[in-house]
PDB file of C-alpha atoms in Angstrom:
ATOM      1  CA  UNK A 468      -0.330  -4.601 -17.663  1.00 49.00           C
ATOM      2  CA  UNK A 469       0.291  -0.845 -17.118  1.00 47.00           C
ATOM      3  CA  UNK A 470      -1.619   1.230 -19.942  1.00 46.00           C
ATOM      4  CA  UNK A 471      -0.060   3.954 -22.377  1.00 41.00           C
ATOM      5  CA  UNK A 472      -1.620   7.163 -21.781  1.00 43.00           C
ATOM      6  CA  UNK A 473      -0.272  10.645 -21.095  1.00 37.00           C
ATOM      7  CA  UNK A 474       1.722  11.193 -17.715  1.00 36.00           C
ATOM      8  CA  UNK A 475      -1.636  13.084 -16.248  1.00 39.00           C
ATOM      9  CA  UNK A 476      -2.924   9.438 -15.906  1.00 42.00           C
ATOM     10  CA  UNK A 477      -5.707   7.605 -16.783  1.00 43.00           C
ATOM     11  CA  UNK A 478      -8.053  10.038 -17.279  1.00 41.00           C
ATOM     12  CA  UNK A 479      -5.447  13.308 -17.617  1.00 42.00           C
ATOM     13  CA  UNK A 480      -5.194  15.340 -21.056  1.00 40.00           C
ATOM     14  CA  UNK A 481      -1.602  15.954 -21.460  1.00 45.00           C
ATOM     15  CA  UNK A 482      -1.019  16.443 -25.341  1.00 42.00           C
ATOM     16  CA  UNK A 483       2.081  14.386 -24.887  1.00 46.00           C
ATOM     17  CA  UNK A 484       1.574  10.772 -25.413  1.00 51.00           C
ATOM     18  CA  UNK A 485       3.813   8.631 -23.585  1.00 64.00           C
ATOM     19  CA  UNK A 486       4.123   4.656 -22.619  1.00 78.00           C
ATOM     20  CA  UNK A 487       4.077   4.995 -18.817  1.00 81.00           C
ATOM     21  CA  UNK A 488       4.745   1.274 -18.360  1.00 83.00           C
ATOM     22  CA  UNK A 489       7.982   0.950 -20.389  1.00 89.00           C
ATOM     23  CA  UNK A 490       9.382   4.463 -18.341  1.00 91.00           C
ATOM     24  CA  UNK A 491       8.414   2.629 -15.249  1.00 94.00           C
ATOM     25  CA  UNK A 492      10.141  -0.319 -15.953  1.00 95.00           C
ATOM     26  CA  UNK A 493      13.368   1.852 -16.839  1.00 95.00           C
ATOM     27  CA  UNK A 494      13.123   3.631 -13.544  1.00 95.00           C
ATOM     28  CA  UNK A 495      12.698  -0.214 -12.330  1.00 97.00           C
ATOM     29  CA  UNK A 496      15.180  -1.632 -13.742  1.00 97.00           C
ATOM     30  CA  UNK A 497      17.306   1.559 -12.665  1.00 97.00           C
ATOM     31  CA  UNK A 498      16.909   1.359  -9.090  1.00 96.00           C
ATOM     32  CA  UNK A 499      17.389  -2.564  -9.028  1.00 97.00           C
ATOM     33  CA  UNK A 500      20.815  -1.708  -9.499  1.00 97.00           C
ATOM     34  CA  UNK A 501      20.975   1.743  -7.150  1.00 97.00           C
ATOM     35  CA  UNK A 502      19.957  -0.512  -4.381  1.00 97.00           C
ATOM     36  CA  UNK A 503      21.490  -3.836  -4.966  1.00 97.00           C
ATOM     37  CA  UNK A 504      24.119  -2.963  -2.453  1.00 97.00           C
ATOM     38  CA  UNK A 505      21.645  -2.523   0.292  1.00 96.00           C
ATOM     39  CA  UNK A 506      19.936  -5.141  -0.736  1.00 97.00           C
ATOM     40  CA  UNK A 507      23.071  -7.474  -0.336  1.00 97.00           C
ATOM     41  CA  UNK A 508      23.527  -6.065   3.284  1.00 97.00           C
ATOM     42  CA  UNK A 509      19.645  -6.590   3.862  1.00 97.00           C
ATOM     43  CA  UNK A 510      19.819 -10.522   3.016  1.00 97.00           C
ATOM     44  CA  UNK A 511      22.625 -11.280   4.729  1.00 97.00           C
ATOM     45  CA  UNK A 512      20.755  -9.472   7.888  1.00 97.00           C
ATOM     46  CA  UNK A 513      17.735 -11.786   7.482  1.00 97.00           C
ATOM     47  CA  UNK A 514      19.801 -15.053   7.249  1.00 95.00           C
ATOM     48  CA  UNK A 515      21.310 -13.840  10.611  1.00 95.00           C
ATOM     49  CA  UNK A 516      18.689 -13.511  11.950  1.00 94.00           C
ATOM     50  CA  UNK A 517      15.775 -16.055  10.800  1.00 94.00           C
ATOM     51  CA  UNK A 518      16.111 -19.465   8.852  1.00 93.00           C
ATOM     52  CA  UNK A 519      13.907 -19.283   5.993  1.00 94.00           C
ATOM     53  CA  UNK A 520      14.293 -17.783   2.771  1.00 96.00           C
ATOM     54  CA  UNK A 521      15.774 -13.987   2.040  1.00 97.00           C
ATOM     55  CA  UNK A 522      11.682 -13.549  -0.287  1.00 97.00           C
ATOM     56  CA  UNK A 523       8.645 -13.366   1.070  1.00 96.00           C
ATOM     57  CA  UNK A 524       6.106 -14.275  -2.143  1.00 96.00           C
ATOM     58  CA  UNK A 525       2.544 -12.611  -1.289  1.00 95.00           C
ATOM     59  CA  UNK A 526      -0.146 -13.883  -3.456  1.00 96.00           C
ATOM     60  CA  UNK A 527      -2.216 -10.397  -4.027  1.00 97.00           C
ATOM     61  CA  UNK A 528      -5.367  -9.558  -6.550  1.00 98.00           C
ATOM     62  CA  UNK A 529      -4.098  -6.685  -9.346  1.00 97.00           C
ATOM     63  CA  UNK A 530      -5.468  -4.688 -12.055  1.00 96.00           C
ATOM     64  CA  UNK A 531      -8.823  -5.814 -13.020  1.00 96.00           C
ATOM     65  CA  UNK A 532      -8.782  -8.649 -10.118  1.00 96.00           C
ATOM     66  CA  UNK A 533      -5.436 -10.499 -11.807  1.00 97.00           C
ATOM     67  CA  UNK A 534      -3.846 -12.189  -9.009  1.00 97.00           C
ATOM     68  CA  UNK A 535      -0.112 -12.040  -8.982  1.00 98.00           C
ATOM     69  CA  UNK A 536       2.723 -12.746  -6.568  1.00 98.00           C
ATOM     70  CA  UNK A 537       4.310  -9.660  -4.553  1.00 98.00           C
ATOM     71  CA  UNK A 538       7.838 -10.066  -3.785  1.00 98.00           C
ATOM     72  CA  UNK A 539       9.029  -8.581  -0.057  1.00 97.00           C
ATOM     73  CA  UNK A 540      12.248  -9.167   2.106  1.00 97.00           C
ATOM     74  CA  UNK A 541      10.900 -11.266   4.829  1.00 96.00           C
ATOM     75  CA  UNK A 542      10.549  -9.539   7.714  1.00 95.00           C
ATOM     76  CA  UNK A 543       8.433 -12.042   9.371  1.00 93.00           C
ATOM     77  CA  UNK A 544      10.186 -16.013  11.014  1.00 92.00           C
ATOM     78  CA  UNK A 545       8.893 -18.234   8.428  1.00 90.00           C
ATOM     79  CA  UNK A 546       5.379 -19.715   8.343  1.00 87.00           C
ATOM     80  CA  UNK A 547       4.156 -16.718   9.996  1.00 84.00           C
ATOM     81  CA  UNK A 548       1.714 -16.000   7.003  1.00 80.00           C
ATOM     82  CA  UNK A 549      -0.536 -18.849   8.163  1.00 80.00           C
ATOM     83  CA  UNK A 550      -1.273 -17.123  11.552  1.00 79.00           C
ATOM     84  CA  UNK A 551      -2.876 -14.399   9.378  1.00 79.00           C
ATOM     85  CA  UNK A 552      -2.167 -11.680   6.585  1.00 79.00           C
ATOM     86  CA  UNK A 553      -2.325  -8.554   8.553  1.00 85.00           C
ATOM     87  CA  UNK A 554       0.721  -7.716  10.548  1.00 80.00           C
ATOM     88  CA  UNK A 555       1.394  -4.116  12.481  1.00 73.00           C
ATOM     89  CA  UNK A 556       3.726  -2.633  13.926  1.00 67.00           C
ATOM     90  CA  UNK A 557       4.173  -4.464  17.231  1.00 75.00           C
ATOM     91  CA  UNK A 558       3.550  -7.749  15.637  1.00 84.00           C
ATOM     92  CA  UNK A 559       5.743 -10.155  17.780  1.00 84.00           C
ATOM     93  CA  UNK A 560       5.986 -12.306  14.569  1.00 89.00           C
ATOM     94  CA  UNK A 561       8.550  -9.763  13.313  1.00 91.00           C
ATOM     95  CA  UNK A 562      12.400 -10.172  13.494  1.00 94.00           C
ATOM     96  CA  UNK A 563      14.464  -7.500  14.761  1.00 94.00           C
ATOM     97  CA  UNK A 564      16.281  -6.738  11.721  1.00 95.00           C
ATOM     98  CA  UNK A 565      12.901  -7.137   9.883  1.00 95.00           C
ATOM     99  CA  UNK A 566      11.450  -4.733  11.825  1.00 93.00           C
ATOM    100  CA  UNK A 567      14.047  -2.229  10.405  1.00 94.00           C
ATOM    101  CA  UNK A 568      13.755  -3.107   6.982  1.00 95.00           C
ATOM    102  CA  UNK A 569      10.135  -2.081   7.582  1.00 92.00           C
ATOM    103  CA  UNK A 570      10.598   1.026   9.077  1.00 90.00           C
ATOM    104  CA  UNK A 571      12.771   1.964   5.831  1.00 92.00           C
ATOM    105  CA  UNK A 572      10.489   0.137   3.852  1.00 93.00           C
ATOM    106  CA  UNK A 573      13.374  -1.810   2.268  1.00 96.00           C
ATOM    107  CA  UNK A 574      10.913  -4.821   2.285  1.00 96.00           C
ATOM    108  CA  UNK A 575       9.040  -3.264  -0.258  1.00 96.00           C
ATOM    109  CA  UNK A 576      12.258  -2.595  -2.700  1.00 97.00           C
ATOM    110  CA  UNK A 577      11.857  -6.669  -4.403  1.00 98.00           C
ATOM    111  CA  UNK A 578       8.319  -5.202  -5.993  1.00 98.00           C
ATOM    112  CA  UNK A 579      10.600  -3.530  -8.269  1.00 98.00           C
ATOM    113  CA  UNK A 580      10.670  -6.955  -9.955  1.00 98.00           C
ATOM    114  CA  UNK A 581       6.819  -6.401  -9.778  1.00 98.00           C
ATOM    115  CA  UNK A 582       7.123  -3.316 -11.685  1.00 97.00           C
ATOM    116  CA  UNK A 583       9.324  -4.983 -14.414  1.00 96.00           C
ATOM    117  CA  UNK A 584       6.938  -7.958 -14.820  1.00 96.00           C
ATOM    118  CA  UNK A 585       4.504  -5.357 -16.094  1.00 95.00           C
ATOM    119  CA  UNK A 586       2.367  -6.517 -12.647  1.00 97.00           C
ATOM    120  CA  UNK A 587       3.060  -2.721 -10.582  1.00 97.00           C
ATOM    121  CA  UNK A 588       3.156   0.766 -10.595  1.00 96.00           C
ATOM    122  CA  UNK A 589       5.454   3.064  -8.553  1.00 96.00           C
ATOM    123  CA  UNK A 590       2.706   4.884  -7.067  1.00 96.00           C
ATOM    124  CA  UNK A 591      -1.380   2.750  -7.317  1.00 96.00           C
ATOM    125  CA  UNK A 592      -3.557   1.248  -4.932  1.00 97.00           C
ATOM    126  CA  UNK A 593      -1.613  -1.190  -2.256  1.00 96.00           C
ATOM    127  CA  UNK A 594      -2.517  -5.061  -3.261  1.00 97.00           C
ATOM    128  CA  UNK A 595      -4.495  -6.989  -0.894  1.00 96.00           C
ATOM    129  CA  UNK A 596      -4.559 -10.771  -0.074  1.00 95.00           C
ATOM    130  CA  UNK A 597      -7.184 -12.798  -2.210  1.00 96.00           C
ATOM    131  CA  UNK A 598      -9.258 -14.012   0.764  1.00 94.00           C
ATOM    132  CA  UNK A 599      -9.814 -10.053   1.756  1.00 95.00           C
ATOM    133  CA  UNK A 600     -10.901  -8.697  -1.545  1.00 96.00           C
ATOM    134  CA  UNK A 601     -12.742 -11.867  -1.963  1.00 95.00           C
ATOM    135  CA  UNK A 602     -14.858 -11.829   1.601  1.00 94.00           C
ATOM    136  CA  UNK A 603     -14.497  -7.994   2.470  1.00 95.00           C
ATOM    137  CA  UNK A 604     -14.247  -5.893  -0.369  1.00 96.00           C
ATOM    138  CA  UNK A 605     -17.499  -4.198  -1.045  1.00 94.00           C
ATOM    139  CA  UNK A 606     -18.694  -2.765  -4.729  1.00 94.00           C
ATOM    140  CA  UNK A 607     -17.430   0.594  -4.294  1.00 95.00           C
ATOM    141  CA  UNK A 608     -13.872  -0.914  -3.000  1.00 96.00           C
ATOM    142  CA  UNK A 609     -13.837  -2.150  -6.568  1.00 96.00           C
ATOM    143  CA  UNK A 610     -13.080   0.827  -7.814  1.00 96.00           C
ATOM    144  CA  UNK A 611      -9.371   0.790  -7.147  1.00 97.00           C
ATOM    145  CA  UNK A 612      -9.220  -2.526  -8.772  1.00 97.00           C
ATOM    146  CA  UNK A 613      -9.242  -0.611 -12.092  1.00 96.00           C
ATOM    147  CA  UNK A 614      -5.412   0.533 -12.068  1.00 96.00           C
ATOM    148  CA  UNK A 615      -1.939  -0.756 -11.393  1.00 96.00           C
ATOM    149  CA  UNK A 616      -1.774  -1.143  -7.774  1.00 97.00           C
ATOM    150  CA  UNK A 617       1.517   0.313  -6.450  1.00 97.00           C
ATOM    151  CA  UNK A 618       4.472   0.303  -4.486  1.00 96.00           C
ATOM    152  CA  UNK A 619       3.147   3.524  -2.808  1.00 95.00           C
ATOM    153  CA  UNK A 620      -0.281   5.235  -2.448  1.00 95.00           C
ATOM    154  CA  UNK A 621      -2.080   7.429  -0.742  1.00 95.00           C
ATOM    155  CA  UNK A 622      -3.874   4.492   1.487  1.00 94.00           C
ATOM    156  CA  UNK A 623      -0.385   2.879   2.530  1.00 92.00           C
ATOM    157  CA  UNK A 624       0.874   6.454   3.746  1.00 92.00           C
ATOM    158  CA  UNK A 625      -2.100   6.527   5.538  1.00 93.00           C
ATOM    159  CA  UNK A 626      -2.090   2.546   6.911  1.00 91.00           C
ATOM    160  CA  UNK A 627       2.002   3.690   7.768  1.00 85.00           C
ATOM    161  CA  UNK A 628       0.633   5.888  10.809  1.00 83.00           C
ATOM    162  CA  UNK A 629      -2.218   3.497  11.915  1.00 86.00           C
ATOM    163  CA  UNK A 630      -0.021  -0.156  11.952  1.00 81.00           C
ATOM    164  CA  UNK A 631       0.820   0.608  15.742  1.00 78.00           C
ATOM    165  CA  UNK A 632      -3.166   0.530  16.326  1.00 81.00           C
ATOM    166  CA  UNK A 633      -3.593  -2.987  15.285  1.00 84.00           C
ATOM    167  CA  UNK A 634      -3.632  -5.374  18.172  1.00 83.00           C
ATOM    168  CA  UNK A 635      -0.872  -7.653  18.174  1.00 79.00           C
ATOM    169  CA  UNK A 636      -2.870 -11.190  18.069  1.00 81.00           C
ATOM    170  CA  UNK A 637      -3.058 -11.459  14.217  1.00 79.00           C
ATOM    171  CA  UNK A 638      -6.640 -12.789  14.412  1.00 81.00           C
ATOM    172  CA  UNK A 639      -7.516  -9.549  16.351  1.00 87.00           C
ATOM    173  CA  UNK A 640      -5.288  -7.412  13.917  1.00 87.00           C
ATOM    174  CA  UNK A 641      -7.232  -8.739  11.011  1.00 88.00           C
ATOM    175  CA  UNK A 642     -10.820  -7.808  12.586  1.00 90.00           C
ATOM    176  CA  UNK A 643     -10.234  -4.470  13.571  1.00 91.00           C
ATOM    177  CA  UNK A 644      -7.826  -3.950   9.762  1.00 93.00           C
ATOM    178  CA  UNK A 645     -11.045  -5.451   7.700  1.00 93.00           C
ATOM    179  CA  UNK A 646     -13.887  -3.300   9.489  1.00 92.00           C
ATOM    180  CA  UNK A 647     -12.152  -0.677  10.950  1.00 92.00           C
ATOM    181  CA  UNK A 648      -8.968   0.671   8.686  1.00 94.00           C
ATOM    182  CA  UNK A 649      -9.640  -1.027   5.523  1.00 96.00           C
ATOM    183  CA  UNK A 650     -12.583   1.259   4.635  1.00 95.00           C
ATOM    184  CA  UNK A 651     -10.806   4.800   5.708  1.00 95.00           C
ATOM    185  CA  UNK A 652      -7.721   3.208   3.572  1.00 96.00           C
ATOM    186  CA  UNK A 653      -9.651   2.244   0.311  1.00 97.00           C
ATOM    187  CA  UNK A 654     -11.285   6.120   0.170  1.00 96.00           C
ATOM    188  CA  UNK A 655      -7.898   7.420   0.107  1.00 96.00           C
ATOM    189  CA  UNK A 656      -7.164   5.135  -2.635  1.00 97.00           C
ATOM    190  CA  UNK A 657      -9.975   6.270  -4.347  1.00 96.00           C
ATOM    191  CA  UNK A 658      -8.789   9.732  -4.340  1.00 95.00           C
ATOM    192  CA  UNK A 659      -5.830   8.982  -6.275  1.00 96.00           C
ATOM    193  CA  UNK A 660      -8.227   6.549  -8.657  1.00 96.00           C
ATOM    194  CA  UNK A 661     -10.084   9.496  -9.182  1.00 93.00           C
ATOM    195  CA  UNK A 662      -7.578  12.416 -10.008  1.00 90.00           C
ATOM    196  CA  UNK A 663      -3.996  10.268 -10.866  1.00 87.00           C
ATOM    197  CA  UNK A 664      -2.481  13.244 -11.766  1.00 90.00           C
ATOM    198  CA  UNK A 665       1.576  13.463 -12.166  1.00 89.00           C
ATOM    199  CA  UNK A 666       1.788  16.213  -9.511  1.00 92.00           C
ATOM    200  CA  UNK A 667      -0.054  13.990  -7.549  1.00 93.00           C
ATOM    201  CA  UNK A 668       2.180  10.946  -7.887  1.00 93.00           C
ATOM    202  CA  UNK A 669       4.986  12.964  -7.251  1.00 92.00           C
ATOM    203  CA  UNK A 670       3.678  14.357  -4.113  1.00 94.00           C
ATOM    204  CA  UNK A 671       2.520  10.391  -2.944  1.00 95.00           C
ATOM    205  CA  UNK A 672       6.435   9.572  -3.911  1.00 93.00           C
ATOM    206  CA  UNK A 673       8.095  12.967  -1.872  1.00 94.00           C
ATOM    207  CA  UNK A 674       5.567  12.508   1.020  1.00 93.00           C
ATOM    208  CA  UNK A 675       6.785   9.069   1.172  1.00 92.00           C
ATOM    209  CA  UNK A 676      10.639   9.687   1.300  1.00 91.00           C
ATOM    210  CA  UNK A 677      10.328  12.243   3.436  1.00 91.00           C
ATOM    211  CA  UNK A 678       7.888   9.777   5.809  1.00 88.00           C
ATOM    212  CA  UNK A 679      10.815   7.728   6.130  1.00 87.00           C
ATOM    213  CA  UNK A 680      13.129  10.504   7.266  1.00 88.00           C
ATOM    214  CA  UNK A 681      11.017  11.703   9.549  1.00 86.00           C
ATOM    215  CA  UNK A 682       9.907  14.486   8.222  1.00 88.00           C
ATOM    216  CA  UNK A 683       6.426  14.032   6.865  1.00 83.00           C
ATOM    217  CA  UNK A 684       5.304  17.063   8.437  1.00 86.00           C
ATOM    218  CA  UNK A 685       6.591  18.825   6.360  1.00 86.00           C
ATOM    219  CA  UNK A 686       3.713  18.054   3.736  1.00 88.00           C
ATOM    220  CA  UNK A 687       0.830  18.246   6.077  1.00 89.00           C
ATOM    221  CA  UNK A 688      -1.150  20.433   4.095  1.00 90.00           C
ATOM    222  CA  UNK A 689      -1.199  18.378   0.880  1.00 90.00           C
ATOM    223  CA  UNK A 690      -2.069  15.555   3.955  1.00 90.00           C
ATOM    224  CA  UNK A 691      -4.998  17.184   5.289  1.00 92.00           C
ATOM    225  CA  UNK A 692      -6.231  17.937   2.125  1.00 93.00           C
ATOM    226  CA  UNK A 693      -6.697  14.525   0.832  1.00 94.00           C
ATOM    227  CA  UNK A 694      -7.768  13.464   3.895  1.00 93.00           C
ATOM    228  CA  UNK A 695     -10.849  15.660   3.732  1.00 94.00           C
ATOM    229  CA  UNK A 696     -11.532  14.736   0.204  1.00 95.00           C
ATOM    230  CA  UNK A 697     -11.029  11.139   1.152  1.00 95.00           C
ATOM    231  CA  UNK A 698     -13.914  11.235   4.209  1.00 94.00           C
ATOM    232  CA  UNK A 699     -16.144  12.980   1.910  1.00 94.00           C
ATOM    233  CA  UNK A 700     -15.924  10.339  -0.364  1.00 93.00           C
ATOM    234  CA  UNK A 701     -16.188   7.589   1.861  1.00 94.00           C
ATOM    235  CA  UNK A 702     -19.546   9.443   3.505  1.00 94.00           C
ATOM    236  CA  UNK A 703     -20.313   9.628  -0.522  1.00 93.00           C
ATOM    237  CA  UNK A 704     -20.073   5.648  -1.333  1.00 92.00           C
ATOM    238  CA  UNK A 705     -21.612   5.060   2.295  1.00 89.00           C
ATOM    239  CA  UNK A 706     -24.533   7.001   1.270  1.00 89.00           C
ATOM    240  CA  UNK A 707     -24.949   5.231  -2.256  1.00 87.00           C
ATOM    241  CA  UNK A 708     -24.790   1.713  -0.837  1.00 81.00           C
ATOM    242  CA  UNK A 709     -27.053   2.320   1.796  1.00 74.00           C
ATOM    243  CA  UNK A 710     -24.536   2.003   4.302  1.00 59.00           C
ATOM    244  CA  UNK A 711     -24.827   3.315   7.819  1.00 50.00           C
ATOM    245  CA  UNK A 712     -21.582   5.051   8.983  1.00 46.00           C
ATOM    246  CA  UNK A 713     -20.060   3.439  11.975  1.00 44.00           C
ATOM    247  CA  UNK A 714     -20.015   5.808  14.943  1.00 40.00           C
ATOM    248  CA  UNK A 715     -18.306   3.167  17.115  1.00 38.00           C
ATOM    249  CA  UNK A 716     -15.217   2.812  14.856  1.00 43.00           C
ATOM    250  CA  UNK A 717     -11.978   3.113  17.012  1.00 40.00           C
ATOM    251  CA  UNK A 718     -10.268   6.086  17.154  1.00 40.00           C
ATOM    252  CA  UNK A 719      -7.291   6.249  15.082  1.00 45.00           C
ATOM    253  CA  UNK A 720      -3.950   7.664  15.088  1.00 45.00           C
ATOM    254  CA  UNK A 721      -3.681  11.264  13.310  1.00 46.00           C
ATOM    255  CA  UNK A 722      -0.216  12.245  12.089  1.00 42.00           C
TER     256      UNK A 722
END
């Protein structure tokens, strides 16, 4: 469940105590019905153009290491899932029309539901799959186990501009995503574990609207910045856990 505490976060000091949960779910609950229409249109695009059900349900480990079920538009033919969890961009198990509900990330509008349920945050750590937390997640990846995970973070903006370096055979995808991108995405998470501040959230939020426009440029400097905080922390955690920093990791795709 999300906590009550002031809207500076979990560890913020705003006099002004507020339950951040039940203003979520209002905001939920709000945009449910802002978006239904879209949604309708989205559906009937997805029975067009795959058999299968309009919901993909996404088992995925939450606050504290609850597991919980993740609601998406499928975007993927049905069955896909059992060919592997990590998908990217040129993922030839993708749809057409799902591949445009991606790119406007109106797969991601059912985990309003999520948000309701008390199971999400609007902006939180992204979810992962049981099997990756369970076999890949290492002590200091933990960390971001301790909040809400959300609908949008600071590691998903960043996983947004890498998906088109994943290869497309899902069993490759998954290699290089577990020991190549899933360390670089979990220290960004951390930074927001670390400082969830509301000017914070709100930047995640406007960075990711304006991401899907096109114009994420636009807030490259609040980009860069946690990107440098987020290296320096993962160099941190390395260092703690003994762990040598791979040199021989991939390059990746900068914004």
């Amino acid at each position: 469940m999300i906590p009550r505490d002031g809207f500076l976060g979990v560890h913020g000091a705003d006099p002004v105590s507020v339950d951040v949960g039940l203003v979520e779910r209002g905001l939920a609950l709000a945009g449910l019905v802002v978006t239904a229409p879209a949604m309708a249109v989205a559906a009937l695009a997805i029975r067009r153009s795959s058999r299968g059900p309009v919901l993909f349900r996404a088992e995925r480990v939450g606050q504290e290491g609850r597991p919980f079920t993740m609601l998406k538009l499928r975007t993927m033919h049905t069955g896909s899932e059992q060919l592997g969890e990590i998908t990217g961009g040129k993922d030839v198990r993708i749809f057409p029309a799902g591949r445009v509900l991606r790119r406007l990330k109106l797969d991601e509008v059912p985990q309003l539901v999520n948000i309701l349920r008390g199971e999400m945050a609007f902006v939180g750590p992204r979810p992962e799959a049981p099997a990756i937390v369970e076999s890949h997640y290492r002590p200091w990846m933990r960390e971001t186990l301790r909040v809400p995970p959300g609908v949008v973070g600071p590691g998903s903006l960043w996983y947004f501009q890498q998906e088109d370096a994943l290869p497309p055979d899902a069993d490759l995808a998954e290699s290089f995503y577990v020991e190549t991108l899933l360390p670089r995405k979990l220290a960004r998470e951390l930074v927001f574990v670390r400082r969830p501040s509301l000017s914070y959230r709100c930047e995640l939020v406007a960075r990711t609207l304006l991401g899907i426009l096109g114009l994420g440029r636009l807030m490259d400097s609040y980009r860069l910045r946690e990107e440098l905080e987020a290296e320096r922390l993962l160099a941190q955690v390395e260092a703690e856990a003994g762990d040598e920093p791979d040199h021989r990791r991939p390059a990746l795709i900068e914004d």
